[in-house]
CSV table of N, CA, C and O in Angstrom, one decimal:
chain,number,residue,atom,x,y,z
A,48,UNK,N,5.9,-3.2,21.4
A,48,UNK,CA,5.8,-2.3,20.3
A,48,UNK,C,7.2,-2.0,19.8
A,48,UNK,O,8.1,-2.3,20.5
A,49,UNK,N,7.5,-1.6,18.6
A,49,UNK,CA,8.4,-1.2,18.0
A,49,UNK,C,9.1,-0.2,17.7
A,49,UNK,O,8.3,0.7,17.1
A,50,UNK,N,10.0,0.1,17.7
A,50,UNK,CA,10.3,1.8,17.4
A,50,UNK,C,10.9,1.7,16.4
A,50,UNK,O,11.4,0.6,16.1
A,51,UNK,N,11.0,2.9,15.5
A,51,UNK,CA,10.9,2.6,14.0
A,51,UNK,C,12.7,2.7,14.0
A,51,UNK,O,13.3,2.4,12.9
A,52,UNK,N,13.3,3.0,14.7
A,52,UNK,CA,14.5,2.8,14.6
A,52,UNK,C,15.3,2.0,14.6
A,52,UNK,O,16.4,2.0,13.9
A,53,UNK,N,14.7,1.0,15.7
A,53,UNK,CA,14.9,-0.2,16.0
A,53,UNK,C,14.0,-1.5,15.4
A,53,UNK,O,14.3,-2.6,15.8
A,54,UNK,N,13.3,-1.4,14.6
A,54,UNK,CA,12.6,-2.1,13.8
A,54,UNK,C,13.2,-2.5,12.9
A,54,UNK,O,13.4,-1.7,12.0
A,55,UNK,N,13.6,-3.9,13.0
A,55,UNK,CA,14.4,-4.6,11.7
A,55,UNK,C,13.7,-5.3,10.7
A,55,UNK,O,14.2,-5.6,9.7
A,56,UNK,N,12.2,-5.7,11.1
A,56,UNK,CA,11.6,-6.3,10.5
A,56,UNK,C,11.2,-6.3,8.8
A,56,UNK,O,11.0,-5.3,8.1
A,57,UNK,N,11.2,-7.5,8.3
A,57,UNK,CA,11.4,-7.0,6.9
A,57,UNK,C,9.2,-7.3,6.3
A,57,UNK,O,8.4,-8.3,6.4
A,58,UNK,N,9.1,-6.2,6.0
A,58,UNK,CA,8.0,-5.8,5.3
A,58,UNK,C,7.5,-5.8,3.8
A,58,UNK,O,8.4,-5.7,3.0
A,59,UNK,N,6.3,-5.9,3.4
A,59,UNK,CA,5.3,-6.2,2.0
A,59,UNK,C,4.5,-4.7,2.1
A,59,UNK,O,4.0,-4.1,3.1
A,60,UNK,N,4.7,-4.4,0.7
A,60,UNK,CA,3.8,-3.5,0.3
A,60,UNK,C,2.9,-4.2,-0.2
A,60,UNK,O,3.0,-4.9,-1.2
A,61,UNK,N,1.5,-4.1,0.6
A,61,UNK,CA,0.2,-4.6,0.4
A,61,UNK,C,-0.9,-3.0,-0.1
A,61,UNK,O,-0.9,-1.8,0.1
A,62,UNK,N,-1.7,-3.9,-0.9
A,62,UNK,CA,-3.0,-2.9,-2.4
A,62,UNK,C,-4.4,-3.5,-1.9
A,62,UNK,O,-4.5,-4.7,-2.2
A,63,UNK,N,-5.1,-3.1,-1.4
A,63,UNK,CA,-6.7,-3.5,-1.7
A,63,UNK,C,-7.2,-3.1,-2.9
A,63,UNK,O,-6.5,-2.8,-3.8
A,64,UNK,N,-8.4,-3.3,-2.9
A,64,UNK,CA,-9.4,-3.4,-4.1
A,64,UNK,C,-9.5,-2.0,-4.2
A,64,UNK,O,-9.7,-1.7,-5.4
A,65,UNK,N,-9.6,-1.1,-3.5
A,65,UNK,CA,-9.3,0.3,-3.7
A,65,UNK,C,-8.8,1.0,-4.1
A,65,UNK,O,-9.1,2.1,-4.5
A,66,UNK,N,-7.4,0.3,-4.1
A,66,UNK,CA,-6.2,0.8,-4.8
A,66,UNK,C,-5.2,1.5,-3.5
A,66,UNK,O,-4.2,2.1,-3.8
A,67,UNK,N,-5.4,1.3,-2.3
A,67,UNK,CA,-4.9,2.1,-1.8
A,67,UNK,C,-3.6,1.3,-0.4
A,67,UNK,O,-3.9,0.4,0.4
A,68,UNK,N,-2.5,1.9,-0.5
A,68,UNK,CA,-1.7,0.6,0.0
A,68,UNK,C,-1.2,1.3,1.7
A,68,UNK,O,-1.3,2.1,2.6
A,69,UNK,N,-0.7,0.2,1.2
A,69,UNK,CA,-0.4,-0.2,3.5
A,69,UNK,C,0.9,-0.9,2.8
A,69,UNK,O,1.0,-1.2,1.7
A,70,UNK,N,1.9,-1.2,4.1
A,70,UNK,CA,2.7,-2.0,4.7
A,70,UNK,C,2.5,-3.1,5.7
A,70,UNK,O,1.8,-2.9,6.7
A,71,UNK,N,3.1,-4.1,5.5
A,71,UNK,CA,2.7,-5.3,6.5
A,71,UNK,C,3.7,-5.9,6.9
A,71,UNK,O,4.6,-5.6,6.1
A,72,UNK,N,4.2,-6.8,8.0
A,72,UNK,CA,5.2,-7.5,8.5
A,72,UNK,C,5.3,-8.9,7.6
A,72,UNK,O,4.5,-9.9,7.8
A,73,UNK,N,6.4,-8.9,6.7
A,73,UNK,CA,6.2,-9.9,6.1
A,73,UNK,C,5.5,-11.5,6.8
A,73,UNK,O,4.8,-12.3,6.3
A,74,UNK,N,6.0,-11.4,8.0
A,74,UNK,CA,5.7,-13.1,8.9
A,74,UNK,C,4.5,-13.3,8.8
A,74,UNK,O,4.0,-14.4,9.0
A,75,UNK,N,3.6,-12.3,8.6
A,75,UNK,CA,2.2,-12.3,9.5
A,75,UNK,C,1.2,-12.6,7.8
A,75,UNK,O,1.4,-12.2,6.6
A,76,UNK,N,0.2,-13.4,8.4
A,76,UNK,CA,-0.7,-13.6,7.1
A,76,UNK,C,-1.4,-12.4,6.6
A,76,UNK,O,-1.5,-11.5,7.5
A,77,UNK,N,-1.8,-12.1,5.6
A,77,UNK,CA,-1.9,-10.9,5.1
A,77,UNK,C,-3.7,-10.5,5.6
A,77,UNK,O,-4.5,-11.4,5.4
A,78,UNK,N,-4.0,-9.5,6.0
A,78,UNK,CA,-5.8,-9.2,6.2
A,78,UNK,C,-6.6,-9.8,4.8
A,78,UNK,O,-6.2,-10.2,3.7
A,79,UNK,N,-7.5,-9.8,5.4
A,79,UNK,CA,-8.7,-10.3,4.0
A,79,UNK,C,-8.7,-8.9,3.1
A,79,UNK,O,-8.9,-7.8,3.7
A,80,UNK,N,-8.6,-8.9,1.6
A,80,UNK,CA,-9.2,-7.7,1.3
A,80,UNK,C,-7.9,-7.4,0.5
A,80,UNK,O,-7.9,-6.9,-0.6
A,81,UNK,N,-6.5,-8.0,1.2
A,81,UNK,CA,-5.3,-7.1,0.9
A,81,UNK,C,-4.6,-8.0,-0.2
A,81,UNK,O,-4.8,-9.3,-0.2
A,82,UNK,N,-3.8,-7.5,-0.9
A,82,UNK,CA,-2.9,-8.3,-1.5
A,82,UNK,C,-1.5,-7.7,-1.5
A,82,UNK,O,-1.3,-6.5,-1.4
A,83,UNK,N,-0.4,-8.7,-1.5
A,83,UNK,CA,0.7,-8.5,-1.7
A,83,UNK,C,1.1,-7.9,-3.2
A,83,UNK,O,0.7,-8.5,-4.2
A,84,UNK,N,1.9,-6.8,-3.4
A,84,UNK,CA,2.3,-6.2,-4.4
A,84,UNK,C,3.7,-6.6,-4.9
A,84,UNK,O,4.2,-6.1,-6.0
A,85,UNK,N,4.3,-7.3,-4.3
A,85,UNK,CA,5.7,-7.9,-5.0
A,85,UNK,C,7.0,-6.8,-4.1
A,85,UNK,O,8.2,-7.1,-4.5
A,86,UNK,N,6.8,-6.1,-3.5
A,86,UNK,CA,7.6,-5.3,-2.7
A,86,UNK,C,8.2,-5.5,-1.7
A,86,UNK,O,7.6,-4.8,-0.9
A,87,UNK,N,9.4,-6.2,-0.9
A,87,UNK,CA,9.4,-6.7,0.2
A,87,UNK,C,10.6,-5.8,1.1
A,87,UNK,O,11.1,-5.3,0.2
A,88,UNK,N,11.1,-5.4,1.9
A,88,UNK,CA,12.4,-5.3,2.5
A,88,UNK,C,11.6,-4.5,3.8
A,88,UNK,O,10.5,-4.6,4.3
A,89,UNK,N,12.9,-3.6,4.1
A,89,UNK,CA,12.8,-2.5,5.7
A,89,UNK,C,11.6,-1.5,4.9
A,89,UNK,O,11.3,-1.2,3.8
A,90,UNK,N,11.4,-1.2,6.0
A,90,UNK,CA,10.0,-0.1,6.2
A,90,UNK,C,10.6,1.1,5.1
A,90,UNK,O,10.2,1.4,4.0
A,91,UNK,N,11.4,1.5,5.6
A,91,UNK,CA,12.0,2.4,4.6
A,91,UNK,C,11.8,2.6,3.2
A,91,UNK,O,11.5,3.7,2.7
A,92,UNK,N,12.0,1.4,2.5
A,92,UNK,CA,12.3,0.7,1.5
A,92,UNK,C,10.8,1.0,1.0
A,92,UNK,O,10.5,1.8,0.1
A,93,UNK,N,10.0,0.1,1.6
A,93,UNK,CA,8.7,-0.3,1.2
A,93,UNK,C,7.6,1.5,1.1
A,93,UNK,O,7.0,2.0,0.2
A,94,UNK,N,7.9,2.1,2.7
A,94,UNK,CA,7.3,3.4,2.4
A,94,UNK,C,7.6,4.3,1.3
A,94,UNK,O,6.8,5.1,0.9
A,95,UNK,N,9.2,4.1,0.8
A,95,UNK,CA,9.6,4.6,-0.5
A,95,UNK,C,8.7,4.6,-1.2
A,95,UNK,O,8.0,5.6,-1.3
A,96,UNK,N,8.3,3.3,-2.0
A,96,UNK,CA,8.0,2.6,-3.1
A,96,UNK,C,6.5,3.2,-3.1
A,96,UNK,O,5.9,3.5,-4.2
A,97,UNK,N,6.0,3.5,-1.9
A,97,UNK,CA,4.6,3.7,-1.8
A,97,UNK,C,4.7,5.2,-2.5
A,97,UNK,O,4.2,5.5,-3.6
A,98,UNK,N,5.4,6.2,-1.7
A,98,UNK,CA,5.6,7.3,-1.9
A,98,UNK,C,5.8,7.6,-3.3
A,98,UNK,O,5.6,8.8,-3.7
A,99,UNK,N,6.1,6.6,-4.3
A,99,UNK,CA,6.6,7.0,-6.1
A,99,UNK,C,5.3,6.3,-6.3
A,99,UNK,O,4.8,7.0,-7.2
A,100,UNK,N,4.2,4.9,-6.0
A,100,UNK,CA,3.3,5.1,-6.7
A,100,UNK,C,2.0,5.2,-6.4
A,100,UNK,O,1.2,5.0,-7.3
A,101,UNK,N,1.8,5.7,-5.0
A,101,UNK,CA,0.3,5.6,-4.5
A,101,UNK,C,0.4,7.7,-4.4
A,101,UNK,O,0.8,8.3,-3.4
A,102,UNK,N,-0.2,8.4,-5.8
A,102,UNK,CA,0.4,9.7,-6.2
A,102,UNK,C,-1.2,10.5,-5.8
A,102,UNK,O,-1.3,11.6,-5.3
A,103,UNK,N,-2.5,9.4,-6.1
A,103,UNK,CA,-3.6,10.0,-5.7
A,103,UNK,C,-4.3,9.2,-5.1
A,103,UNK,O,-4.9,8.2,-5.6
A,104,UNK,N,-4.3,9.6,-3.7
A,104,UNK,CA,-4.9,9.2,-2.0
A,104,UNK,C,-6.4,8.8,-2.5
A,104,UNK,O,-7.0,7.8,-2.0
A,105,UNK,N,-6.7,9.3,-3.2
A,105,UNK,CA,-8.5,9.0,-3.1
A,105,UNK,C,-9.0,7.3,-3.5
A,105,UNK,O,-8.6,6.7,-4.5
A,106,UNK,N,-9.7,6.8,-2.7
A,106,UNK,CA,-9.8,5.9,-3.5
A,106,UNK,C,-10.3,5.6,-4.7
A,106,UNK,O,-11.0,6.5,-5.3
A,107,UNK,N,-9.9,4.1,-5.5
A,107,UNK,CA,-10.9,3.6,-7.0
A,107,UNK,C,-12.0,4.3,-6.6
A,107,UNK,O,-12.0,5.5,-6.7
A,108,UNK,N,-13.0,3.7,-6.2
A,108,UNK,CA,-14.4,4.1,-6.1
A,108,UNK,C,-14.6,5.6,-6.6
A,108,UNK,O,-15.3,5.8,-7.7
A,109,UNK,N,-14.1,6.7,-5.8
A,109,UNK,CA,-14.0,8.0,-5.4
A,109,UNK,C,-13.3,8.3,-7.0
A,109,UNK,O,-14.0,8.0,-7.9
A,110,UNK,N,-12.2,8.6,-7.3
A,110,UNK,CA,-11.6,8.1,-8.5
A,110,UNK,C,-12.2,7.6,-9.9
A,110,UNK,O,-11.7,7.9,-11.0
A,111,UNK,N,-13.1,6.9,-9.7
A,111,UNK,CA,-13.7,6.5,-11.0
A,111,UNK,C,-15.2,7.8,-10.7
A,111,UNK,O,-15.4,8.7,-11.5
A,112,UNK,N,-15.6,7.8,-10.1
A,112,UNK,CA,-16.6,8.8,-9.9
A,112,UNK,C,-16.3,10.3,-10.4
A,112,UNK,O,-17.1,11.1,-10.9
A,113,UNK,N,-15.1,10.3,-10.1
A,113,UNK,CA,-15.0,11.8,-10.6
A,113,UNK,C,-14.6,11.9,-12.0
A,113,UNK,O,-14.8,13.1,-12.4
A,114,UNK,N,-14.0,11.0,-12.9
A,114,UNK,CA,-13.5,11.2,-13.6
A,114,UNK,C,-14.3,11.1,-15.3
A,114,UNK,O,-15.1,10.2,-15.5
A,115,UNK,N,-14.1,11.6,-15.9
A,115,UNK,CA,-14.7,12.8,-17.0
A,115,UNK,C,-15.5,10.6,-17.4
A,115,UNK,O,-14.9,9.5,-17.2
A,116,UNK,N,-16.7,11.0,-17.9
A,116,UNK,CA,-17.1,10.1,-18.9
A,116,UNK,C,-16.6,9.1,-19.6
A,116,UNK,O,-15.8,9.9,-20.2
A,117,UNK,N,-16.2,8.0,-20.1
A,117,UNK,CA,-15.8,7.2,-20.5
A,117,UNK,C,-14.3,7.2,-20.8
A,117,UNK,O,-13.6,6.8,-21.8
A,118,UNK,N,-13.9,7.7,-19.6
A,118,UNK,CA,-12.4,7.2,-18.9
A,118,UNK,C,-12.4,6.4,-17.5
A,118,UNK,O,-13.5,6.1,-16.9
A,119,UNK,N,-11.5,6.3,-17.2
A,119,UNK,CA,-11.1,5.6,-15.8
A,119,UNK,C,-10.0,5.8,-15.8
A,119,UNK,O,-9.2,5.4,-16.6
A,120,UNK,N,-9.7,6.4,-14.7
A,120,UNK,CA,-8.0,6.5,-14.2
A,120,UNK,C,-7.2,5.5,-13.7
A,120,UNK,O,-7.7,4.9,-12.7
A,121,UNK,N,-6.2,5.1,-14.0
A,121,UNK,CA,-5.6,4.5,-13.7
A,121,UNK,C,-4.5,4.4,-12.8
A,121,UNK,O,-3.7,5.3,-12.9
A,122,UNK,N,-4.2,3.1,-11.6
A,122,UNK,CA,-2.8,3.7,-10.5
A,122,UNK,C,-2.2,2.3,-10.9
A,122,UNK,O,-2.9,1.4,-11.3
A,123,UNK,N,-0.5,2.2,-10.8
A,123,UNK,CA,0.0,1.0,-11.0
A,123,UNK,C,0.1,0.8,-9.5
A,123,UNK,O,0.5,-0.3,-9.1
């Protein structure tokens, strides 16, 4: 296991179809479902990135449901 201190490993911000993201060890093939977002370096880096654009936790699904009639919200 890893401790995040000592963890050098360089990481991908990964997006499902939900919209909703994770981090992954770049070496490792990515889960079914997931895609890579173009984001790569230290954990740091990448939880940044998450933190400026993943702003509402809920998912698409959840997200398009709530949202007023012939809109759709959008996340980059």
């Amino acid at each position: 296991m890893y401790d995040d201190e000592d963890d050098d490993r360089t990481f991908v911000v990964v997006r499902n179809d939900e919209e909703q993201y994770s981090i992954w060890p770049q070496e490792r093939d990515l889960p079914p479902g997931w895609v890579d977002v173009g984001v790569a370096g230290p954990k740091t880096v990448c939880l940044g990135h998450i933190r400026e654009v993943w702003t509402d936790l809920r998912p698409k699904s959840v997200r398009r449901l709530a949202a007023p009639a012939g809109t759709e919200p959008h996340v980059e």
